[in-house]
XYZ file of N, CA and C in Angstrom:
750
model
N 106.443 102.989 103.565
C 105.649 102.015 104.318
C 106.479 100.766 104.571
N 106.679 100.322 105.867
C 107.207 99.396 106.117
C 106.922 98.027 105.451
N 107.933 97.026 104.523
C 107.092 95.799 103.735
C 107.032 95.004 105.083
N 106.504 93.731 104.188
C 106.685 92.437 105.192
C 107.514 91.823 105.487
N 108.741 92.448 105.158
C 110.458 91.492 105.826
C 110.948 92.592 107.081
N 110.313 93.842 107.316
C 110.180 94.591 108.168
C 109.372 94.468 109.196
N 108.409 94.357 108.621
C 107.095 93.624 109.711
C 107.675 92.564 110.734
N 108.288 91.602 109.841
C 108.797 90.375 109.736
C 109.605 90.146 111.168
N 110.973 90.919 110.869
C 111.598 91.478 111.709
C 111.732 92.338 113.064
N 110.818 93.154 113.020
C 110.123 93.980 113.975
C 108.897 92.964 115.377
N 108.526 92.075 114.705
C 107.532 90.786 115.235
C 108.402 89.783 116.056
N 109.658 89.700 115.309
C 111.050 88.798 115.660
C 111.402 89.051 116.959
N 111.696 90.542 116.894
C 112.316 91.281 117.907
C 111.275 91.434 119.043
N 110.040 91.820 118.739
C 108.912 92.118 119.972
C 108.776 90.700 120.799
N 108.705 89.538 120.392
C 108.358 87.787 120.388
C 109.553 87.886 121.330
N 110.595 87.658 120.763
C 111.714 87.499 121.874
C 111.803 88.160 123.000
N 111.250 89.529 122.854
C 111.407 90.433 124.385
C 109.949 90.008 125.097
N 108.866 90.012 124.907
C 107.572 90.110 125.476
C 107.029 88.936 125.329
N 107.266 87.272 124.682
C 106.421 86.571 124.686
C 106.513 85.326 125.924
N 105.320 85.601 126.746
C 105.529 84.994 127.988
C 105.191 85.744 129.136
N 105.331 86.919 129.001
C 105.517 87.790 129.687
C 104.214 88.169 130.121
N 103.933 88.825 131.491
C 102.387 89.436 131.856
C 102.693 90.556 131.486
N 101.271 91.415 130.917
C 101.469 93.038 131.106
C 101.063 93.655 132.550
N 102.061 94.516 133.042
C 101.985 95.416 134.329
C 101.313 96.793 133.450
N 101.617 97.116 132.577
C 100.846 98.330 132.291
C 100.744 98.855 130.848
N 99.447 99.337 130.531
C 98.704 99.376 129.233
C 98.856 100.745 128.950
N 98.684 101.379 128.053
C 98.515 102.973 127.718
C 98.803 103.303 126.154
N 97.498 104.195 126.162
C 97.349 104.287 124.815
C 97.147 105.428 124.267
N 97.254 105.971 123.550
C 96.386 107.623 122.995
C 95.323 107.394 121.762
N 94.921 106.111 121.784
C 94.265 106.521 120.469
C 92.547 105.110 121.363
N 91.908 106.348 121.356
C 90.838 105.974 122.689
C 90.285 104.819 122.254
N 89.883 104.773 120.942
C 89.353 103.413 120.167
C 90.108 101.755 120.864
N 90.764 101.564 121.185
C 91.371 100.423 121.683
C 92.010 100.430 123.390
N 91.148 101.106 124.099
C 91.273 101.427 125.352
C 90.403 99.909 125.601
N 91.705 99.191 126.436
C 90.899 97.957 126.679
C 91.611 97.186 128.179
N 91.329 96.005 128.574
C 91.927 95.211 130.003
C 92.854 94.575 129.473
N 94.046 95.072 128.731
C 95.237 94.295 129.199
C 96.185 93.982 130.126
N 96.083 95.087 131.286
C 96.980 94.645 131.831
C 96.432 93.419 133.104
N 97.686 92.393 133.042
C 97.487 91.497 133.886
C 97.372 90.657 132.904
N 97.061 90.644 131.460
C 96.869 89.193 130.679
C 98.338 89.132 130.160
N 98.863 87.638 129.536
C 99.942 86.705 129.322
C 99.987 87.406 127.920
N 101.371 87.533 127.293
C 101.579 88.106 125.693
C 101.738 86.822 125.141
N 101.094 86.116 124.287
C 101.347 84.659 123.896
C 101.764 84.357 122.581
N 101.783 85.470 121.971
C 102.756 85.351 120.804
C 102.880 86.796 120.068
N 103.612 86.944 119.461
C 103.841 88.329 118.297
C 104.290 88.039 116.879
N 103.230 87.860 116.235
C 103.374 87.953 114.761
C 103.075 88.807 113.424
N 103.994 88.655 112.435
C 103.402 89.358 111.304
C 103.002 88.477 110.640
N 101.549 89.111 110.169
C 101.367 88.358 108.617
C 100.498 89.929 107.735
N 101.594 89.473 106.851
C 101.581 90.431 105.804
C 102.489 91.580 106.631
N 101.417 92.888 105.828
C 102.038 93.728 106.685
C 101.557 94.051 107.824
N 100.970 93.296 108.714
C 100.153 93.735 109.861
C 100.864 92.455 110.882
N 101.204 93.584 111.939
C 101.762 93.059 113.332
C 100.755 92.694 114.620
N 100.802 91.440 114.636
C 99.365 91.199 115.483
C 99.945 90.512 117.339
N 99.654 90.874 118.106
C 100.184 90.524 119.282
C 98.667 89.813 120.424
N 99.068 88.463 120.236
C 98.354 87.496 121.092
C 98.266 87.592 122.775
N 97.060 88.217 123.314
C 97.520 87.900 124.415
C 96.211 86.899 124.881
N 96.285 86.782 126.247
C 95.407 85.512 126.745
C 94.135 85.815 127.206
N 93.462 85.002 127.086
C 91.608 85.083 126.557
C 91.295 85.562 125.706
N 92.171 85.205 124.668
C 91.660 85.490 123.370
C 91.141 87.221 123.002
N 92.274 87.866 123.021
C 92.295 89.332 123.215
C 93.750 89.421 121.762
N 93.198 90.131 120.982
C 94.232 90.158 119.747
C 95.014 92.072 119.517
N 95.972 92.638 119.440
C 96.143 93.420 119.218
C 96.738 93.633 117.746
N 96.333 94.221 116.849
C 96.396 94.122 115.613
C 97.062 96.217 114.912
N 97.840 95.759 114.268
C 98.494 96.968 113.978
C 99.217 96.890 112.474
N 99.130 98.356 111.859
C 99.553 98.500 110.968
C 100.496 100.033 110.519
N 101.308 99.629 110.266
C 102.242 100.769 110.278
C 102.289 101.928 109.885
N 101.853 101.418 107.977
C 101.304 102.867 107.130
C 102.877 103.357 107.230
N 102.772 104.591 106.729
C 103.868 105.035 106.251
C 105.396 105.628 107.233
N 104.443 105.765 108.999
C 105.535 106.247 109.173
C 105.791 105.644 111.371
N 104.302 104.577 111.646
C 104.350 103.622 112.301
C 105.721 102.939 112.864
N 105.901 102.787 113.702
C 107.394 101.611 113.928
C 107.156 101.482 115.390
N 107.585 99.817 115.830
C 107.886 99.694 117.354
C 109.047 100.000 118.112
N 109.366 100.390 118.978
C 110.561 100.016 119.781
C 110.345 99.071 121.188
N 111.524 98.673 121.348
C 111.703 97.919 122.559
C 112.754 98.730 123.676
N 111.762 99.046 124.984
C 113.278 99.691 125.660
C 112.889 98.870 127.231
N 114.246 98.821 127.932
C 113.992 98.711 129.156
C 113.364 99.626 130.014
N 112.659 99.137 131.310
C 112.052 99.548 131.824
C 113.042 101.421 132.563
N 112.705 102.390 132.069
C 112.972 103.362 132.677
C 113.590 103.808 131.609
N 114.381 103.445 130.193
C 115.134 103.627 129.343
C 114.220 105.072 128.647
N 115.389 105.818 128.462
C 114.956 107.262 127.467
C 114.464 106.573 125.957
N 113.167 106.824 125.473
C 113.025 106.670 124.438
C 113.348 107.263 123.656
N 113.568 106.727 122.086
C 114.359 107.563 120.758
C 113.517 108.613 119.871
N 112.261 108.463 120.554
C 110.950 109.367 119.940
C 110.406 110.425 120.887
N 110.323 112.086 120.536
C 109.360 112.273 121.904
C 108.199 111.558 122.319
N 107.367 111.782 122.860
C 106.312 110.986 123.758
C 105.532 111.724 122.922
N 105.349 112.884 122.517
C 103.939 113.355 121.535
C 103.553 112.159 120.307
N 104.706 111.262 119.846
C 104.955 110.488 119.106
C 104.125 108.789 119.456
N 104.092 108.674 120.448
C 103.559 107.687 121.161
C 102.491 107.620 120.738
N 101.580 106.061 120.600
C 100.538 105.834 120.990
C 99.807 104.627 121.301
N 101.223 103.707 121.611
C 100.781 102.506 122.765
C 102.126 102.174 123.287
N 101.795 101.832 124.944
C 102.796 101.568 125.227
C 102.331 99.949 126.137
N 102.977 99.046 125.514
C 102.943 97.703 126.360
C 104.010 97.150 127.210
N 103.973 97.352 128.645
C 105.092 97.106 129.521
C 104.844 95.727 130.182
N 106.131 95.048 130.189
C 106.119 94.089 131.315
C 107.729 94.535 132.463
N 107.449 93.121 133.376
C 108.743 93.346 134.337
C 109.936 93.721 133.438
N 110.205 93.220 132.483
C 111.632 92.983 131.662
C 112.005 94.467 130.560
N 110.728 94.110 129.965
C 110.454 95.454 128.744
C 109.429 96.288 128.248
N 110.021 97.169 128.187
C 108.702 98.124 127.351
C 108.813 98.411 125.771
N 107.240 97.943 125.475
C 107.459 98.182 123.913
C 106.173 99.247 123.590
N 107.253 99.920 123.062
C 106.504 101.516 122.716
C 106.013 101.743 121.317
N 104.419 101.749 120.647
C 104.396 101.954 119.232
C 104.177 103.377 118.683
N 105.303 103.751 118.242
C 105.280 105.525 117.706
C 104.206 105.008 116.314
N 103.349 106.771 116.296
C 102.887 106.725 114.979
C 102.161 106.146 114.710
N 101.684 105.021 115.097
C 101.088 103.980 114.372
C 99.487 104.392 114.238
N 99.045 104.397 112.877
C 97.926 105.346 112.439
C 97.017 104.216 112.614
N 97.139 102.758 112.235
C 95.783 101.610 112.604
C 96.108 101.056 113.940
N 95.316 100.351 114.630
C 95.050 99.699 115.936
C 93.718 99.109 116.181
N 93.983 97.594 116.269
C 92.596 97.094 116.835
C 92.895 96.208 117.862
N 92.083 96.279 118.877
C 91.984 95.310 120.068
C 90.576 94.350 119.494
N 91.010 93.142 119.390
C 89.849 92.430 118.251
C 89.990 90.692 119.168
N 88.895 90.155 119.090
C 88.529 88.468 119.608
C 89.091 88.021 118.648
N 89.489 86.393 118.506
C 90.155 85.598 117.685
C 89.082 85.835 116.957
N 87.946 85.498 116.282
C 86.871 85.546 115.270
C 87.327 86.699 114.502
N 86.859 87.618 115.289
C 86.783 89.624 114.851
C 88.623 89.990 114.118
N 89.829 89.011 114.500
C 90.546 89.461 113.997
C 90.732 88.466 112.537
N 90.579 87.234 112.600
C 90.010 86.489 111.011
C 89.004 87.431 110.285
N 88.345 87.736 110.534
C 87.303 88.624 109.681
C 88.449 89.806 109.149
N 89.127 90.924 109.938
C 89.817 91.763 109.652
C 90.772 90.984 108.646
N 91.347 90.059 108.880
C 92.537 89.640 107.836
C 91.560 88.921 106.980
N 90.831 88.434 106.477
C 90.330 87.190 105.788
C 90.579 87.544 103.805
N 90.481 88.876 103.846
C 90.250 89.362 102.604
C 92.087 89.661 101.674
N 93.039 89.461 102.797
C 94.158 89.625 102.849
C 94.614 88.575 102.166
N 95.640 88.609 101.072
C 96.382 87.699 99.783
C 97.241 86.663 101.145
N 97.474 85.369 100.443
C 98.097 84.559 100.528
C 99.802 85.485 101.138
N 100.464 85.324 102.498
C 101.567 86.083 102.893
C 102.559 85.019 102.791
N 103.332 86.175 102.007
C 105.022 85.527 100.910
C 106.022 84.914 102.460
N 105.744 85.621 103.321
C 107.001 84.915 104.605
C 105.868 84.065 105.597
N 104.804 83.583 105.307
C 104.188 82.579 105.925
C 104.046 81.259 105.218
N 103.003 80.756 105.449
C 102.892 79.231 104.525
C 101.936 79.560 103.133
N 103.018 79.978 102.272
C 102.469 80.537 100.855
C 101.825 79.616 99.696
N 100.828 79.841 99.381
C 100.091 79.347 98.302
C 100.050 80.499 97.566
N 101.126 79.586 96.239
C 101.591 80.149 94.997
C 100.407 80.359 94.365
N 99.529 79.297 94.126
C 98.584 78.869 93.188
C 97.443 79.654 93.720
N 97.109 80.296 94.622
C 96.099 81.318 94.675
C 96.619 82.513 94.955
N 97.759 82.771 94.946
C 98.300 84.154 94.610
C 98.140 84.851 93.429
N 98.490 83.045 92.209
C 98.735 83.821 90.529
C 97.157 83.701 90.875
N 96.613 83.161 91.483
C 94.994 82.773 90.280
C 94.258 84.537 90.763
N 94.990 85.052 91.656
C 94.249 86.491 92.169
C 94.696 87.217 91.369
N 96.126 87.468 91.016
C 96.878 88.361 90.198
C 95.978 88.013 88.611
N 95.818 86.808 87.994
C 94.896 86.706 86.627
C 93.896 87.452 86.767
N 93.231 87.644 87.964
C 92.026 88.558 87.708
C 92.226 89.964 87.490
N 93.389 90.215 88.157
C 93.685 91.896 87.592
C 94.439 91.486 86.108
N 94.059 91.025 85.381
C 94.869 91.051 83.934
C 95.133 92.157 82.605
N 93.918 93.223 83.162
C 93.932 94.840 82.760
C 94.986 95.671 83.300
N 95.723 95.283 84.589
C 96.690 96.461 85.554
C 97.848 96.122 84.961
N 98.561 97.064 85.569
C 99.851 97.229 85.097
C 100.583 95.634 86.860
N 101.801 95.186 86.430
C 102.068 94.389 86.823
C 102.717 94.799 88.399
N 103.074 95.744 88.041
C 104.070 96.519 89.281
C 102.807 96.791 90.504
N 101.826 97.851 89.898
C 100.344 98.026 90.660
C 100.076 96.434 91.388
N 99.603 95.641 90.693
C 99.067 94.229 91.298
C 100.069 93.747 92.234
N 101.519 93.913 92.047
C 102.102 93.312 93.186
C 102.310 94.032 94.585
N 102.007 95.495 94.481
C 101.339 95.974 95.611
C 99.703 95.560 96.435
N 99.149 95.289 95.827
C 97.994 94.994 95.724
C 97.802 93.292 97.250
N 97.687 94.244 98.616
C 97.656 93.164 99.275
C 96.480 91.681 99.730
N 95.535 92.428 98.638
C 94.508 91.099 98.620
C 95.116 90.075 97.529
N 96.018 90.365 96.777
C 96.626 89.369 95.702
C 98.005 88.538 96.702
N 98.698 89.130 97.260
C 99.451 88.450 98.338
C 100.321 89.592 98.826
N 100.321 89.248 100.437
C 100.526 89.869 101.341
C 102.030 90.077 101.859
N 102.748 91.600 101.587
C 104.192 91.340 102.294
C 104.832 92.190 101.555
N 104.719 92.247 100.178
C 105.108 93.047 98.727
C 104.982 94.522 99.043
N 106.048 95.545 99.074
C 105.861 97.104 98.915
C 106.492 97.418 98.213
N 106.396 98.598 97.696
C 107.453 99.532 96.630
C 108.643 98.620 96.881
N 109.720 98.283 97.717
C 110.780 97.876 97.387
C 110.778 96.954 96.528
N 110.562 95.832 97.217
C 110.339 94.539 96.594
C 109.733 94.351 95.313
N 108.619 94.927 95.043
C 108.048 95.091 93.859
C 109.225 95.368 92.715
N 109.724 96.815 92.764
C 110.393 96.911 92.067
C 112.134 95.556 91.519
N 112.195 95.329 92.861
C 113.649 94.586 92.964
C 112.897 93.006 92.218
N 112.009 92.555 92.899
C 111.637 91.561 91.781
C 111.102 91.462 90.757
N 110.719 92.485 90.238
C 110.715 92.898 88.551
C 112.242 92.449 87.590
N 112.784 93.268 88.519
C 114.076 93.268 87.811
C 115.151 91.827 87.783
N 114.526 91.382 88.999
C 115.304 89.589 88.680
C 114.725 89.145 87.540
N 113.188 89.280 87.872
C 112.529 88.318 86.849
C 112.923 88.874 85.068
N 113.292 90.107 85.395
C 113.527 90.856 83.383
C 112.056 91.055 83.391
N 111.067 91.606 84.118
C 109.589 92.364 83.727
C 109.586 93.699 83.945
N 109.012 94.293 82.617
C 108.625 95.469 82.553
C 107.586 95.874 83.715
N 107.804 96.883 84.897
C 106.591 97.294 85.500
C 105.420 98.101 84.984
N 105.163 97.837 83.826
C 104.375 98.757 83.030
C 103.322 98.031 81.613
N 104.150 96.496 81.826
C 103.273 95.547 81.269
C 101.753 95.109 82.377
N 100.989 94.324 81.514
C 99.899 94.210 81.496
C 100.109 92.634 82.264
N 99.277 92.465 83.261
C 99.381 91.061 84.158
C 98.886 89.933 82.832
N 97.940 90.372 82.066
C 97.594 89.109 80.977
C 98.374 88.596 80.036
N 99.806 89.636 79.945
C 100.732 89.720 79.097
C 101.765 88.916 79.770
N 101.801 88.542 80.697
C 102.547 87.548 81.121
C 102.352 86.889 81.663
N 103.595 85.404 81.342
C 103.263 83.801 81.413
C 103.896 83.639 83.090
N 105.096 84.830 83.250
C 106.020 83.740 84.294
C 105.492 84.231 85.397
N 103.946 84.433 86.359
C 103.675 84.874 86.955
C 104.361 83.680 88.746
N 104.244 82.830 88.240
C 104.303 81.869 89.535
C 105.841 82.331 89.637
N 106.986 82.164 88.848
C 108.561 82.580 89.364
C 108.672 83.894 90.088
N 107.509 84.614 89.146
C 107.604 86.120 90.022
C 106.923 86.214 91.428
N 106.329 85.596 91.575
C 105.943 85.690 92.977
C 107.083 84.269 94.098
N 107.697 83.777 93.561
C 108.552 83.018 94.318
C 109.837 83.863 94.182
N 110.140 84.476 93.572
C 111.282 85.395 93.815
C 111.131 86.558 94.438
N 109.592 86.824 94.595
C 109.408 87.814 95.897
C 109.546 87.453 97.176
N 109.403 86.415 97.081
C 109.570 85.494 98.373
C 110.544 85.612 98.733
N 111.396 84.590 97.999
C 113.082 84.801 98.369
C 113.712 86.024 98.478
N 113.400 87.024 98.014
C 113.886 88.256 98.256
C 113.159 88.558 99.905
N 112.123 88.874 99.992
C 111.225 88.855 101.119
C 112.402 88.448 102.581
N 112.351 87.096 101.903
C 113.123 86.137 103.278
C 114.429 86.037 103.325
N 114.987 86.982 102.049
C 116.554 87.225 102.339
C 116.666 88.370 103.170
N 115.810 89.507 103.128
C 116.006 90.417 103.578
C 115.776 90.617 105.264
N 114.498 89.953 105.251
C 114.103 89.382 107.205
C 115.228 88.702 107.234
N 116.516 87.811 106.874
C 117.083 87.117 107.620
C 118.674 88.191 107.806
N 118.570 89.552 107.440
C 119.331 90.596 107.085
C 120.737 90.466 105.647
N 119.945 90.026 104.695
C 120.802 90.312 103.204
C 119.491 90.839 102.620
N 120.666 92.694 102.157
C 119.732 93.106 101.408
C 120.694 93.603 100.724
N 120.445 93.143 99.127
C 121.158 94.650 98.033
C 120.383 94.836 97.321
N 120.338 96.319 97.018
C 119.108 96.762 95.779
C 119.947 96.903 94.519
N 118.950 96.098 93.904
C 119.262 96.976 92.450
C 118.814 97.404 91.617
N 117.802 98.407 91.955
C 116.879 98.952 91.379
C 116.474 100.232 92.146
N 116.094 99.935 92.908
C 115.355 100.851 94.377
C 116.443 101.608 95.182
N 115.743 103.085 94.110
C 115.772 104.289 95.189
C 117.816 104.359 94.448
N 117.767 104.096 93.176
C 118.930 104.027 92.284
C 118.428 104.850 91.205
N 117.736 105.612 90.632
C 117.459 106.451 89.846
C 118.638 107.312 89.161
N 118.815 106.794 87.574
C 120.033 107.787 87.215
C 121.598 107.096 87.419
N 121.399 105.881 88.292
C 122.717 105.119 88.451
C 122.460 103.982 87.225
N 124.046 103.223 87.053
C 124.386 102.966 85.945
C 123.357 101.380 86.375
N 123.081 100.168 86.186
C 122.261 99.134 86.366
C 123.157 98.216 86.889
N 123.730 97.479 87.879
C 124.362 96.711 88.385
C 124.448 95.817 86.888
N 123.566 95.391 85.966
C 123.681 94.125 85.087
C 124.373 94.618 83.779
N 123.805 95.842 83.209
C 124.477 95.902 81.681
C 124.982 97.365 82.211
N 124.674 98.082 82.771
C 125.324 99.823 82.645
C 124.182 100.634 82.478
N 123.040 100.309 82.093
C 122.265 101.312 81.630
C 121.656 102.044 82.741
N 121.497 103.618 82.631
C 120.734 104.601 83.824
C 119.126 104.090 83.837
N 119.759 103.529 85.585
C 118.116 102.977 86.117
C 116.980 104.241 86.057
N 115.707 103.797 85.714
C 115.080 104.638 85.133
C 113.885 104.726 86.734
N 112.987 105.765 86.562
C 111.997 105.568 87.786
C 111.297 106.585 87.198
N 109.705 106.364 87.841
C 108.631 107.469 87.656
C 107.192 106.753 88.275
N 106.580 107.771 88.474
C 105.604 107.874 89.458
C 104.530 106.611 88.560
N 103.822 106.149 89.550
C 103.027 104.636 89.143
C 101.716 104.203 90.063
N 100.813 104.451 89.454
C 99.527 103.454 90.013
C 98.832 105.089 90.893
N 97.414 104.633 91.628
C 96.346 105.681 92.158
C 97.604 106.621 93.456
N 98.277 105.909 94.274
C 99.392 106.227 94.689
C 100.539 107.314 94.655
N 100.635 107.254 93.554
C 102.143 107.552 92.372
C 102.905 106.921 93.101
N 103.465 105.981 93.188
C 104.615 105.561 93.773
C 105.582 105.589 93.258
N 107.170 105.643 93.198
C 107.829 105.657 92.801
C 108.348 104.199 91.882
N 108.091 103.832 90.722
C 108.895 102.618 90.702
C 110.076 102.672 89.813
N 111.235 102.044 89.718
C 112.216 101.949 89.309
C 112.894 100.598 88.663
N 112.974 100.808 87.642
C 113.245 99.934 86.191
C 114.427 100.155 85.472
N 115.142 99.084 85.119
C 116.250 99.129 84.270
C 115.592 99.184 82.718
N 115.438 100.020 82.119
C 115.036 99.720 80.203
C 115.405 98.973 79.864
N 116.923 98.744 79.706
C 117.207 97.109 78.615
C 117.159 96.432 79.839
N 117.204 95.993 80.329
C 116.936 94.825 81.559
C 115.517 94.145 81.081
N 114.824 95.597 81.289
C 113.409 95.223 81.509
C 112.189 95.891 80.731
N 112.838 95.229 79.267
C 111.764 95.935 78.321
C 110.676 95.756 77.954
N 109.546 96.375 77.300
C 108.110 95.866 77.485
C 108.099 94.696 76.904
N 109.335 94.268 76.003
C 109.034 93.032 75.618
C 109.661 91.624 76.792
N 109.232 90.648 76.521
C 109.544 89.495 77.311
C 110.656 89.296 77.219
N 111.956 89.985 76.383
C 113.299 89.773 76.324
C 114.078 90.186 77.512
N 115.131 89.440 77.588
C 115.833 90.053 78.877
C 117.099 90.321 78.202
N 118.103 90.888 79.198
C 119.174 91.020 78.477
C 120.358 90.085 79.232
């Protein structure tokens, strides 16, 4: 599933090609959001969280979510796309560009009101204007879960996926398998998701943890460890002495 420095990025790229722009032509396969765009102004393209939302004029919102296997492209007008067309299921054209969304399993055409309601329940987002202090105070209420679970968890804050989760565990020295009540340094851990978050949208990324299973630990040597986690199973991946159930680091 695409995180929110992907989102991030992907919003970057759509904004620069389409914002300003009129739509000449709408098309969709997924009948639920069959609506009058074409002829209205694209007035902005943003992510928050993981959901890519595209502004156009009279207050007409297009709202999207990727899920696991979702992604946009941008091509010029007439350009061979990199997906077959069975793959398709919106295509938003202007004079300049066409942006094509493969896959994409959510879609709403929603009023400014109707799309606040859709996001409202959505955590505080790590690459927008973040409030730390109601991120931890959401994460205290899950104080029974395991820590790794809650930072997926996008009503606690918005942007966090398997990657990140795991990679900021491992800055911070937390076990993904401790208990959220069991730990104090909740506010660093969610500001180092951040910074990771916004290193990675600005393109620096190194893992050291993720999708390393069996390799030696960039910090002491030890074989990074991984196994299935939360209603999900997701994969998460942990250094042992790095990141032992106790609060010690190494």
């Amino acid at each position: 599933m695409p995180e929110g420095d992907t989102i991030f990025r992907t919003a970057a790229t759509l904004a620069k090609a389409l914002t300003g722009k009129v739509v000449t032509r709408y098309e969709t396969m997924l009948p639920k959001i069959e609506g009058p765009l074409r002829g209205r102004t694209i007035e902005r393209v943003v992510a928050v969280g993981k959901n890519l939302v595209i502004d156009f004029s009279g207050d007409l919102h297009l709202r999207t979510h990727m899920r696991m296997n979702g992604a946009w492209h941008i091509y010029r007008p007439g350009e061979r796309w990199q997906r077959p067309r069975r793959d398709m299921r919106l295509v938003i054209e202007t004079a300049d560009f066409v942006a094509v969304g493969f896959n994409i399993p959510v879609a709403e055409l929603l009023t400014g009101r109707e799309l606040e309601r859709a996001l409202h329940e959505q955590g505080p987002d790590l690459l927008a204007d973040f409030d730390i202090d109601e991120a931890v105070r959401r994460a205290r209420e899950h104080g029974d879960e395991e820590i790794a679970n809650v930072l997926l968890n996008q009503r606690v804050a918005a942007g966090i996926g398997n990657i990140w989760k795991s990679e900021s565990l491992f800055v911070r020295g937390i076990n993904p398998f401790r208990k959220v009540k069991d730990i104090d340094e909740l506010e660093k851990l969610f500001l180092t998701a951040r910074a990771l978050l916004k290193e990675s949208a600005a393109g620096h990324r190194r893992l050291n943890v993720y999708s390393r299973g069996g390799q030696p630990c960039r910090k002491c040597g030890t074989a990074i460890s991984s196994r299935k986690q939360g209603l999900d199973a997701r994969l998460t991946y942990w250094c042992p002495r790095c990141q032992p159930l106790e609060s010690t680091k190494c």
